[in-house]
Short mmCIF file of C-alpha atoms in Angstrom, two decimals:
data_model
loop_
_atom_site.label_atom_id
_atom_site.label_comp_id
_atom_site.label_asym_id
_atom_site.label_seq_id
_atom_site.Cartn_x
_atom_site.Cartn_y
_atom_site.Cartn_z
CA UNK A 280 85.22 83.95 99.84
CA UNK A 281 88.12 82.95 102.02
CA UNK A 282 89.33 85.09 104.90
CA UNK A 283 92.72 85.69 103.30
CA UNK A 284 91.08 87.34 100.30
CA UNK A 285 89.25 89.57 102.76
CA UNK A 286 92.55 90.21 104.49
CA UNK A 287 93.86 91.47 101.17
CA UNK A 288 90.72 93.61 100.82
CA UNK A 289 91.56 95.29 104.13
CA UNK A 290 95.10 96.06 103.02
CA UNK A 291 94.09 97.31 99.58
CA UNK A 292 91.21 99.38 100.93
CA UNK A 293 93.30 101.17 103.53
CA UNK A 294 96.64 101.49 101.76
CA UNK A 295 95.31 101.96 98.23
CA UNK A 296 97.48 99.59 96.24
CA UNK A 297 99.45 96.69 97.64
CA UNK A 298 100.06 93.09 96.60
CA UNK A 299 98.82 90.20 98.73
CA UNK A 300 102.42 89.16 99.36
CA UNK A 301 102.98 92.35 101.37
CA UNK A 302 101.48 90.77 104.46
CA UNK A 303 104.07 87.99 104.23
CA UNK A 304 107.19 90.06 103.56
CA UNK A 305 108.44 90.08 107.16
CA UNK A 306 111.92 88.58 106.99
CA UNK A 307 111.88 88.23 103.19
CA UNK A 308 115.48 88.87 102.08
CA UNK A 309 115.21 87.88 98.42
CA UNK A 310 112.36 87.14 96.01
CA UNK A 311 112.69 85.93 92.43
CA UNK A 312 109.46 85.98 90.43
CA UNK A 313 111.37 85.28 87.16
CA UNK A 314 109.26 87.76 85.20
CA UNK A 315 111.48 87.67 82.14
CA UNK A 316 114.67 87.83 84.25
CA UNK A 317 116.23 86.45 87.44
CA UNK A 318 116.34 89.75 89.32
CA UNK A 319 115.57 90.09 93.01
CA UNK A 320 112.18 91.83 93.22
CA UNK A 321 112.77 93.33 96.67
CA UNK A 322 116.50 94.01 96.63
CA UNK A 323 119.64 93.92 94.53
CA UNK A 324 120.55 90.24 94.90
CA UNK A 325 120.13 89.50 91.19
CA UNK A 326 121.08 86.20 89.55
CA UNK A 327 122.58 86.16 86.07
CA UNK A 328 120.34 84.09 83.78
CA UNK A 329 121.34 85.35 80.36
CA UNK A 330 120.30 83.05 77.55
CA UNK A 331 117.58 81.30 79.51
CA UNK A 332 113.97 81.13 78.39
CA UNK A 333 110.84 81.86 80.39
CA UNK A 334 107.46 80.13 80.44
CA UNK A 335 104.04 80.51 82.06
CA UNK A 336 103.88 80.34 85.85
CA UNK A 337 101.41 78.62 88.21
CA UNK A 338 98.80 81.31 87.49
CA UNK A 339 99.12 80.94 83.70
CA UNK A 340 100.99 84.24 83.31
CA UNK A 341 103.42 84.18 80.33
CA UNK A 342 107.15 84.85 80.78
CA UNK A 343 106.81 84.48 84.56
CA UNK A 344 108.76 81.28 85.26
CA UNK A 345 112.37 80.30 84.61
CA UNK A 346 112.49 77.46 82.07
CA UNK A 347 115.36 75.04 82.64
CA UNK A 348 116.32 72.12 80.40
CA UNK A 349 118.26 68.96 81.20
CA UNK A 350 121.21 69.51 83.56
CA UNK A 351 121.02 73.32 83.70
CA UNK A 352 122.90 75.12 86.50
CA UNK A 353 122.72 78.73 87.65
CA UNK A 354 124.99 80.27 90.29
CA UNK A 355 124.72 83.65 91.95
CA UNK A 356 127.53 85.86 93.13
CA UNK A 357 125.35 87.74 95.57
CA UNK A 358 126.33 88.83 99.04
CA UNK A 359 125.45 86.82 102.13
CA UNK A 360 121.67 86.64 102.60
CA UNK A 361 121.58 84.47 105.73
CA UNK A 362 124.58 83.81 107.93
CA UNK A 363 125.43 81.02 110.33
CA UNK A 364 122.86 78.53 111.55
CA UNK A 365 120.15 81.18 111.54
CA UNK A 366 116.46 80.60 110.98
CA UNK A 367 115.47 80.44 107.34
CA UNK A 368 112.72 79.47 104.92
CA UNK A 369 113.24 78.49 101.28
CA UNK A 370 110.06 78.34 99.18
CA UNK A 371 109.58 78.01 95.43
CA UNK A 372 107.10 76.80 92.83
CA UNK A 373 108.14 74.07 90.44
CA UNK A 374 106.68 72.31 87.39
CA UNK A 375 108.54 69.06 86.68
CA UNK A 376 108.59 67.78 83.10
CA UNK A 377 109.32 64.10 83.77
CA UNK A 378 108.79 61.55 86.56
CA UNK A 379 112.60 61.44 86.92
CA UNK A 380 112.93 65.24 86.98
CA UNK A 381 114.06 67.19 90.01
CA UNK A 382 114.71 70.82 90.79
CA UNK A 383 117.25 71.91 93.39
CA UNK A 384 117.73 75.15 95.26
CA UNK A 385 121.07 74.97 97.05
CA UNK A 386 123.34 77.21 99.06
CA UNK A 387 126.86 76.92 100.43
CA UNK A 388 130.43 77.97 99.63
CA UNK A 389 130.32 76.41 96.18
CA UNK A 390 129.03 73.28 94.47
CA UNK A 391 132.03 71.14 95.37
CA UNK A 392 132.80 72.39 98.88
CA UNK A 393 129.48 71.23 100.24
CA UNK A 394 126.11 72.88 100.37
CA UNK A 395 122.57 72.49 101.62
CA UNK A 396 119.96 71.49 99.05
CA UNK A 397 116.17 71.60 98.89
CA UNK A 398 115.12 69.20 96.12
CA UNK A 399 111.63 68.96 94.58
CA UNK A 400 110.37 65.73 92.96
CA UNK A 401 106.96 64.37 92.00
CA UNK A 402 107.20 62.13 95.10
CA UNK A 403 107.76 64.99 97.54
CA UNK A 404 110.60 67.06 98.97
CA UNK A 405 114.16 66.17 100.00
CA UNK A 406 116.49 68.26 102.16
CA UNK A 407 120.14 67.38 102.61
CA UNK A 408 123.27 68.80 104.16
CA UNK A 409 125.38 66.02 102.62
CA UNK A 410 125.80 64.74 106.18
CA UNK A 411 122.19 64.18 107.08
CA UNK A 412 118.96 64.51 105.19
CA UNK A 413 115.17 64.61 105.40
CA UNK A 414 112.97 62.76 102.92
CA UNK A 415 109.30 63.72 103.00
CA UNK A 416 107.10 61.91 100.49
CA UNK A 417 103.54 62.98 99.82
CA UNK A 418 100.71 60.37 99.94
CA UNK A 419 99.88 60.69 96.22
CA UNK A 420 102.72 61.55 93.81
CA UNK A 421 102.19 64.65 91.70
CA UNK A 422 101.63 64.48 87.97
CA UNK A 423 104.28 65.73 85.60
CA UNK A 424 103.64 69.20 84.19
CA UNK A 425 101.81 70.05 87.42
CA UNK A 426 102.75 73.14 89.43
CA UNK A 427 103.40 72.69 93.15
CA UNK A 428 104.92 74.84 95.90
CA UNK A 429 107.83 73.32 97.85
CA UNK A 430 108.83 74.88 101.19
CA UNK A 431 111.62 74.09 103.67
CA UNK A 432 111.70 75.85 107.05
CA UNK A 433 114.55 75.66 109.57
CA UNK A 434 114.73 76.88 113.16
CA UNK A 435 118.29 77.52 114.27
CA UNK A 436 117.24 77.74 117.92
CA UNK A 437 115.60 74.31 118.03
CA UNK A 438 117.63 72.83 115.13
CA UNK A 439 114.40 71.57 113.50
CA UNK A 440 113.65 71.46 109.77
CA UNK A 441 110.17 70.94 108.32
CA UNK A 442 109.06 70.21 104.74
CA UNK A 443 105.83 71.33 103.06
CA UNK A 444 104.24 70.69 99.66
CA UNK A 445 101.43 73.03 98.58
CA UNK A 446 101.33 74.55 102.05
CA UNK A 447 100.80 71.21 103.81
CA UNK A 448 103.35 69.71 106.22
CA UNK A 449 104.58 66.45 104.66
CA UNK A 450 107.59 65.56 106.81
CA UNK A 451 106.37 62.67 109.00
CA UNK A 452 107.97 64.16 112.12
CA UNK A 453 110.03 67.22 112.93
CA UNK A 454 113.56 66.72 111.58
CA UNK A 455 116.45 66.95 114.01
CA UNK A 456 119.72 66.97 112.03
CA UNK A 457 122.37 64.76 113.57
CA UNK A 458 124.72 66.55 115.94
CA UNK A 459 126.04 69.84 114.60
CA UNK A 460 126.29 68.72 110.99
CA UNK A 461 123.44 70.88 109.75
CA UNK A 462 124.66 73.87 111.71
CA UNK A 463 128.12 73.35 110.24
CA UNK A 464 126.76 73.32 106.73
CA UNK A 465 124.47 76.26 107.38
CA UNK A 466 127.45 78.17 108.71
CA UNK A 467 128.77 78.15 105.15
CA UNK A 468 126.10 80.88 104.62
CA UNK A 469 123.48 81.02 101.94
CA UNK A 470 125.74 82.39 99.22
CA UNK A 471 125.98 81.66 96.42
CA UNK A 472 122.46 80.50 95.53
CA UNK A 473 122.60 77.51 93.22
CA UNK A 474 119.65 76.49 90.97
CA UNK A 475 119.90 73.09 89.26
CA UNK A 476 117.59 70.78 87.29
CA UNK A 477 117.64 67.30 85.85
CA UNK A 478 115.34 66.33 82.96
CA UNK A 479 113.90 69.84 82.89
CA UNK A 480 111.48 71.98 84.89
CA UNK A 481 110.06 75.48 85.33
CA UNK A 482 110.63 77.47 88.54
CA UNK A 483 108.69 80.48 89.80
CA UNK A 484 108.39 82.65 92.92
CA UNK A 485 111.60 81.66 94.73
CA UNK A 486 111.37 83.27 98.18
CA UNK A 487 114.17 83.31 100.78
CA UNK A 488 113.37 84.35 104.37
CA UNK A 489 115.71 84.92 107.29
CA UNK A 490 113.13 83.45 109.66
CA UNK A 491 111.33 80.16 110.29
CA UNK A 492 107.81 80.59 108.87
CA UNK A 493 105.02 79.00 110.90
CA UNK A 494 102.73 76.35 109.43
CA UNK A 495 99.95 78.92 109.15
CA UNK A 496 102.24 81.33 107.30
CA UNK A 497 103.35 78.62 104.86
CA UNK A 498 99.71 77.77 104.22
CA UNK A 499 98.92 81.46 103.72
CA UNK A 500 101.90 81.89 101.38
CA UNK A 501 100.62 78.99 99.27
CA UNK A 502 97.13 80.50 99.15
CA UNK A 503 98.43 83.94 98.13
CA UNK A 504 100.73 82.64 95.40
CA UNK A 505 98.13 80.24 93.96
CA UNK A 506 95.38 82.86 93.57
CA UNK A 507 94.92 85.47 90.90
CA UNK A 508 93.99 88.45 93.03
CA UNK A 509 92.56 90.38 90.09
CA UNK A 510 89.75 87.82 89.89
CA UNK A 511 88.62 88.89 93.36
CA UNK A 512 89.26 92.63 93.60
CA UNK A 513 88.03 95.52 91.48
CA UNK A 514 90.64 98.19 90.71
CA UNK A 515 88.20 100.91 91.81
CA UNK A 516 88.14 99.66 95.42
CA UNK A 517 90.31 102.45 96.94
CA UNK A 518 87.91 105.13 95.57
CA UNK A 519 84.60 103.30 96.05
CA UNK A 520 82.73 105.90 98.14
CA UNK A 521 79.46 103.96 98.18
CA UNK A 522 81.17 100.99 99.80
CA UNK A 523 83.04 103.01 102.43
CA UNK A 524 80.02 105.17 103.28
CA UNK A 525 78.02 101.98 103.80
CA UNK A 526 80.79 100.56 106.01
CA UNK A 527 80.81 103.72 108.11
CA UNK A 528 77.06 103.40 108.78
CA UNK A 529 77.13 99.68 109.61
CA UNK A 530 77.08 99.29 113.43
CA UNK A 531 78.22 95.66 113.34
CA UNK A 532 81.21 96.54 111.16
CA UNK A 533 82.05 99.61 113.28
CA UNK A 534 81.89 97.57 116.48
CA UNK A 535 84.16 94.89 115.03
CA UNK A 536 86.70 97.44 113.79
CA UNK A 537 86.62 99.29 117.11
CA UNK A 538 87.32 96.02 118.91
CA UNK A 539 90.24 95.36 116.56
CA UNK A 540 91.71 98.81 117.16
CA UNK A 541 91.32 98.90 120.94
CA UNK A 542 92.47 95.31 121.49
CA UNK A 543 96.12 96.38 121.22
CA UNK A 544 96.47 100.16 120.83
CA UNK A 545 100.03 100.11 122.09
CA UNK A 546 101.05 97.85 119.19
CA UNK A 547 99.01 99.57 116.50
CA UNK A 548 99.65 103.19 117.46
CA UNK A 549 96.19 104.00 116.14
CA UNK A 550 94.75 105.57 119.27
CA UNK A 551 96.29 108.69 120.78
CA UNK A 552 94.88 109.57 124.17
CA UNK A 553 93.37 113.05 124.25
CA UNK A 554 91.28 115.21 126.55
CA UNK A 555 87.81 113.81 127.00
CA UNK A 556 85.20 115.90 125.28
CA UNK A 557 81.74 115.81 123.79
CA UNK A 558 81.30 113.12 121.17
CA UNK A 559 81.38 114.65 117.71
CA UNK A 560 79.62 113.63 114.53
CA UNK A 561 80.89 110.87 112.31
CA UNK A 562 83.80 112.26 110.34
CA UNK A 563 84.18 112.23 106.57
CA UNK A 564 86.59 109.28 106.67
CA UNK A 565 85.39 105.78 107.47
CA UNK A 566 87.94 105.18 110.21
CA UNK A 567 87.48 108.63 111.77
CA UNK A 568 83.77 107.93 111.96
CA UNK A 569 84.54 104.68 113.75
CA UNK A 570 86.57 106.56 116.36
CA UNK A 571 83.61 108.87 116.97
CA UNK A 572 81.33 105.94 117.72
CA UNK A 573 83.92 104.43 120.02
CA UNK A 574 83.75 107.52 122.22
CA UNK A 575 85.66 110.69 123.09
CA UNK A 576 88.83 108.88 124.08
CA UNK A 577 91.26 110.40 121.60
CA UNK A 578 91.96 111.45 118.04
CA UNK A 579 92.54 109.49 114.86
CA UNK A 580 96.15 108.92 113.90
CA UNK A 581 96.49 109.11 110.09
CA UNK A 582 99.59 106.90 110.19
CA UNK A 583 97.16 103.96 110.34
CA UNK A 584 97.12 104.09 106.54
CA UNK A 585 100.70 102.83 106.49
CA UNK A 586 100.65 100.98 109.83
CA UNK A 587 101.49 97.46 108.74
CA UNK A 588 101.16 95.98 112.24
CA UNK A 589 97.63 97.34 112.46
CA UNK A 590 96.67 96.10 108.99
CA UNK A 591 98.11 92.68 109.72
CA UNK A 592 96.11 92.61 112.94
CA UNK A 593 92.91 93.44 111.07
CA UNK A 594 93.64 90.79 108.46
CA UNK A 595 93.81 88.08 111.14
CA UNK A 596 90.80 89.26 113.18
CA UNK A 597 87.94 86.84 112.48
CA UNK A 598 85.24 89.12 113.93
CA UNK A 599 86.36 91.98 111.71
CA UNK A 600 86.59 89.75 108.63
CA UNK A 601 83.14 88.25 109.24
CA UNK A 602 81.68 91.76 109.49
CA UNK A 603 83.47 92.83 106.31
CA UNK A 604 82.24 89.69 104.54
CA UNK A 605 78.64 90.42 105.51
CA UNK A 606 79.00 94.02 104.39
CA UNK A 607 80.26 93.02 100.94
CA UNK A 608 77.67 90.30 100.48
CA UNK A 609 74.77 92.60 101.39
CA UNK A 610 75.75 95.35 98.95
CA UNK A 611 74.29 95.63 95.47
CA UNK A 612 76.67 93.77 93.15
CA UNK A 613 79.04 93.56 96.16
CA UNK A 614 79.78 97.29 95.63
CA UNK A 615 81.75 96.19 92.59
CA UNK A 616 84.45 94.83 94.92
CA UNK A 617 84.05 91.08 94.77
CA UNK A 618 83.62 89.60 91.31
CA UNK A 619 81.52 86.46 91.50
CA UNK A 620 83.54 83.29 91.16
CA UNK A 621 82.61 80.15 89.25
CA UNK A 622 81.95 77.10 91.39
CA UNK A 623 82.04 73.46 90.32
CA UNK A 624 80.04 70.39 91.34
CA UNK A 625 81.49 67.10 92.51
CA UNK A 626 78.85 64.95 90.80
CA UNK A 627 80.01 61.32 90.41
CA UNK A 628 78.55 59.18 87.63
CA UNK A 629 75.47 57.27 88.75
CA UNK A 630 75.68 53.51 88.10
CA UNK A 631 72.82 51.63 86.47
CA UNK A 632 70.36 50.62 89.19
CA UNK A 633 68.35 47.40 89.48
CA UNK A 634 64.89 48.04 90.81
CA UNK A 635 63.64 46.25 93.91
CA UNK A 636 60.82 47.09 96.35
CA UNK A 637 63.29 48.56 98.87
CA UNK A 638 66.04 49.84 96.53
CA UNK A 639 67.56 53.22 97.46
CA UNK A 640 70.70 54.96 96.21
CA UNK A 641 72.42 57.79 98.05
CA UNK A 642 73.76 60.30 95.53
CA UNK A 643 75.93 62.84 97.36
CA UNK A 644 76.79 65.94 95.30
CA UNK A 645 78.84 68.82 96.74
CA UNK A 646 79.78 72.28 95.49
CA UNK A 647 83.40 73.46 95.44
CA UNK A 648 82.24 76.67 97.13
CA UNK A 649 80.86 74.70 100.10
CA UNK A 650 77.43 76.25 99.51
CA UNK A 651 74.22 74.37 100.17
CA UNK A 652 71.67 73.20 99.37
CA UNK A 653 72.52 71.31 96.21
CA UNK A 654 69.14 70.48 94.62
CA UNK A 655 68.56 67.22 92.69
CA UNK A 656 65.67 66.66 90.25
CA UNK A 657 64.68 63.60 88.18
CA UNK A 658 63.52 64.31 84.64
CA UNK A 659 61.31 61.19 84.56
CA UNK A 660 59.62 60.46 87.87
CA UNK A 661 58.12 57.26 86.41
CA UNK A 662 61.68 55.88 86.41
CA UNK A 663 63.14 57.47 89.58
CA UNK A 664 62.44 60.14 92.18
CA UNK A 665 64.85 62.14 94.33
CA UNK A 666 64.34 63.28 97.90
CA UNK A 667 67.23 65.25 99.39
CA UNK A 668 70.13 63.19 98.03
CA UNK A 669 68.41 59.76 97.95
CA UNK A 670 67.35 58.24 94.60
CA UNK A 671 64.42 55.82 94.60
CA UNK A 672 63.95 53.67 91.46
CA UNK A 673 60.27 53.53 90.46
CA UNK A 674 60.22 51.70 87.12
CA UNK A 675 62.55 50.46 84.42
CA UNK A 676 63.78 52.94 81.82
CA UNK A 677 66.03 55.99 81.74
CA UNK A 678 65.95 59.47 83.19
CA UNK A 679 68.24 62.47 83.63
CA UNK A 680 69.24 63.62 87.11
CA UNK A 681 69.86 67.38 87.21
CA UNK A 682 71.67 68.94 90.17
CA UNK A 683 72.00 72.67 90.78
CA UNK A 684 73.41 75.11 93.29
CA UNK A 685 71.90 78.62 93.22
CA UNK A 686 75.07 80.51 94.20
CA UNK A 687 75.09 83.65 96.32
CA UNK A 688 76.58 87.12 96.34
CA UNK A 689 80.08 85.70 95.82
CA UNK A 690 79.51 82.58 93.71
CA UNK A 691 77.79 82.06 90.36
CA UNK A 692 75.01 79.45 90.07
CA UNK A 693 75.86 76.09 88.50
CA UNK A 694 74.06 72.97 87.33
CA UNK A 695 75.08 69.59 85.93
CA UNK A 696 73.37 66.41 84.71
CA UNK A 697 74.02 62.68 84.79
CA UNK A 698 72.03 59.94 83.02
CA UNK A 699 70.38 57.23 85.12
CA UNK A 700 69.31 53.83 83.79
CA UNK A 701 67.00 51.65 85.90
CA UNK A 702 66.73 47.96 85.01
CA UNK A 703 64.36 45.26 86.19
CA UNK A 704 65.79 42.40 88.18
CA UNK A 705 66.38 39.12 86.34
CA UNK A 706 64.51 36.10 87.63
CA UNK A 707 65.15 32.47 86.69
CA UNK A 708 62.94 29.38 86.86
CA UNK A 709 63.99 26.12 88.46
CA UNK A 710 62.11 23.46 86.43
CA UNK A 711 63.13 19.87 87.33
CA UNK A 712 63.56 17.33 84.50
CA UNK A 713 60.46 15.23 83.73
CA UNK A 714 61.18 11.51 83.93
CA UNK A 715 60.27 9.35 80.88
CA UNK A 716 56.69 8.06 81.15
CA UNK A 717 54.87 4.88 80.06
CA UNK A 718 51.55 5.74 78.53
CA UNK A 719 48.35 4.76 80.25
CA UNK A 720 44.90 6.27 80.11
CA UNK A 721 44.27 9.21 82.44
CA UNK A 722 47.81 9.21 83.76
CA UNK A 723 48.82 12.63 85.21
CA UNK A 724 51.94 14.38 86.52
CA UNK A 725 52.30 17.44 88.78
CA UNK A 726 54.74 20.06 87.42
CA UNK A 727 56.76 21.93 90.06
CA UNK A 728 58.73 24.87 88.62
CA UNK A 729 59.69 27.69 91.02
CA UNK A 730 60.81 31.31 90.51
CA UNK A 731 64.05 32.69 91.95
CA UNK A 732 62.04 35.86 92.70
CA UNK A 733 59.32 33.75 94.33
CA UNK A 734 56.77 35.12 91.86
CA UNK A 735 53.53 33.37 90.96
CA UNK A 736 51.66 32.17 89.03
CA UNK A 737 53.81 29.95 86.82
CA UNK A 738 51.95 28.71 83.75
CA UNK A 739 52.76 25.65 81.61
CA UNK A 740 52.22 24.71 77.96
CA UNK A 741 52.81 21.66 75.76
CA UNK A 742 53.92 21.99 72.14
CA UNK A 743 52.43 18.56 71.23
CA UNK A 744 48.93 18.10 72.60
CA UNK A 745 48.76 14.63 71.01
CA UNK A 746 51.30 13.55 73.63
CA UNK A 747 50.29 15.72 76.64
CA UNK A 748 48.08 18.61 77.69
CA UNK A 749 48.49 20.86 80.76
CA UNK A 750 45.89 22.47 83.01
CA UNK A 751 47.28 24.71 85.74
CA UNK A 752 50.26 22.59 86.84
CA UNK A 753 48.71 19.17 86.08
CA UNK A 754 50.00 17.35 82.98
CA UNK A 755 47.71 14.70 81.40
CA UNK A 756 49.20 12.08 79.07
CA UNK A 757 47.42 11.79 75.69
CA UNK A 758 49.58 9.35 73.79
CA UNK A 759 53.05 8.12 72.96
CA UNK A 760 55.73 10.47 71.61
CA UNK A 761 57.70 13.56 72.61
CA UNK A 762 56.57 17.03 73.76
CA UNK A 763 58.35 20.18 74.97
CA UNK A 764 56.81 21.39 78.22
CA UNK A 765 57.45 25.10 78.85
CA UNK A 766 57.09 26.88 82.20
CA UNK A 767 56.53 30.65 82.11
CA UNK A 768 56.48 33.40 84.73
CA UNK A 769 55.31 36.77 83.37
CA UNK A 770 57.39 39.01 85.68
CA UNK A 771 56.19 42.25 87.27
CA UNK A 772 57.32 45.85 87.77
CA UNK A 773 60.49 44.66 89.49
CA UNK A 774 61.47 41.50 87.56
CA UNK A 775 61.72 40.45 83.92
CA UNK A 776 59.70 37.49 82.53
CA UNK A 777 61.32 34.05 82.68
CA UNK A 778 60.80 30.70 80.92
CA UNK A 779 62.24 27.20 81.24
CA UNK A 780 61.61 24.07 79.13
CA UNK A 781 61.84 20.32 79.79
CA UNK A 782 61.32 17.45 77.32
CA UNK A 783 58.62 14.88 78.01
CA UNK A 784 59.06 11.40 76.50
CA UNK A 785 56.09 9.00 76.59
CA UNK A 786 56.64 5.36 75.61
#
């Protein structure tokens, strides 16, 4: 399970009920989830979208994305969200219906007086001020009807814009708008918001920040908005006494949490210095018990339950998250907190193999969870065997290769199969033409056919023994006429049989 899911666990466990986006709401001035309307989820900056339809969003939730058809335009009449050439981030999810489709989120005085535009296409992201622009194409164009998150960040202090698709920086270099053009356009403010499409699209989770999100924050925003949190967290987590009692008695977890708390007490406000006294017993609350183990240095401050700085600090503390991960994994059924996820196998088709004495085939199979080992088994070891991820052909025929990954406390087991066909190599015989012969008693010829596989012996036969007979590779003339002389090599475990025929004429 990824650290950000565990970060969410920390927030949910300590606060009780909070969405994953809460850890990314610093500087968020407007958020449009388009859950059946175009209202601002965190404020009153609503957009009028009467008459518009709604579709499923990137998580498959119905009525959670604004559905726009060809050449639709929406304008807001909201107050100023961001003024001047201030820092900002514009992020939204988009599902384009055609390779020529685009979706635009713009801001400025009005459509005609000039505005800044973030445009999403299947090729990437485009940002323009109508005086200067940034084009950032992704290596592999997206498919139509495929959801993707497009993000544009801008730093007013450094005058740098950056473009991201699905949380990954795609602008080839940092973008420095020419002169003061971008600042001039940004000074037109971010009102009204303008949403436009061409050839149709769906838009979801439009977020507007008054700050320049870092690359890590953009990546985290993508992860949060592309995951269905309910598939990871049980609703009973805030009241799961078994889990919290186990946490409170886990010295590794307590040590990690204590380190997190004491690393910056002035920022978190968790520790209040008190008179040193005798260490008391572990308290009834998990965190109070942790303070007792830490020592008689103060008292627990209950405001930690709503201390967002502290929770954010915990959520980014790798030592704490590793300890929490181990605690969840070691509990029976993960304490009912983490529902096991399905993993998949990257198991490419195995080509037909031609057997040779030294033939090997490396068959690399990986699990989407990153778990190992991935076990491979051959159903017919007379055809092929598997050691680690190396296939060794043994004999011609067919077999089934089964791969499996056993899973763990967080991932379900999985298996998959692929057919394997092993063929013998094909050999050919080089059998030179036999010159026409004049009959004489006891006249012989030496036949010299060779195998491309260098196999022996090669046997010979005559279909007209009145003309010639063959012993080993010596042909003895018997009379005048015509005979077909056939060379044969029987093959072996690696190569198929082969024959070749030449015509003998005796005058």
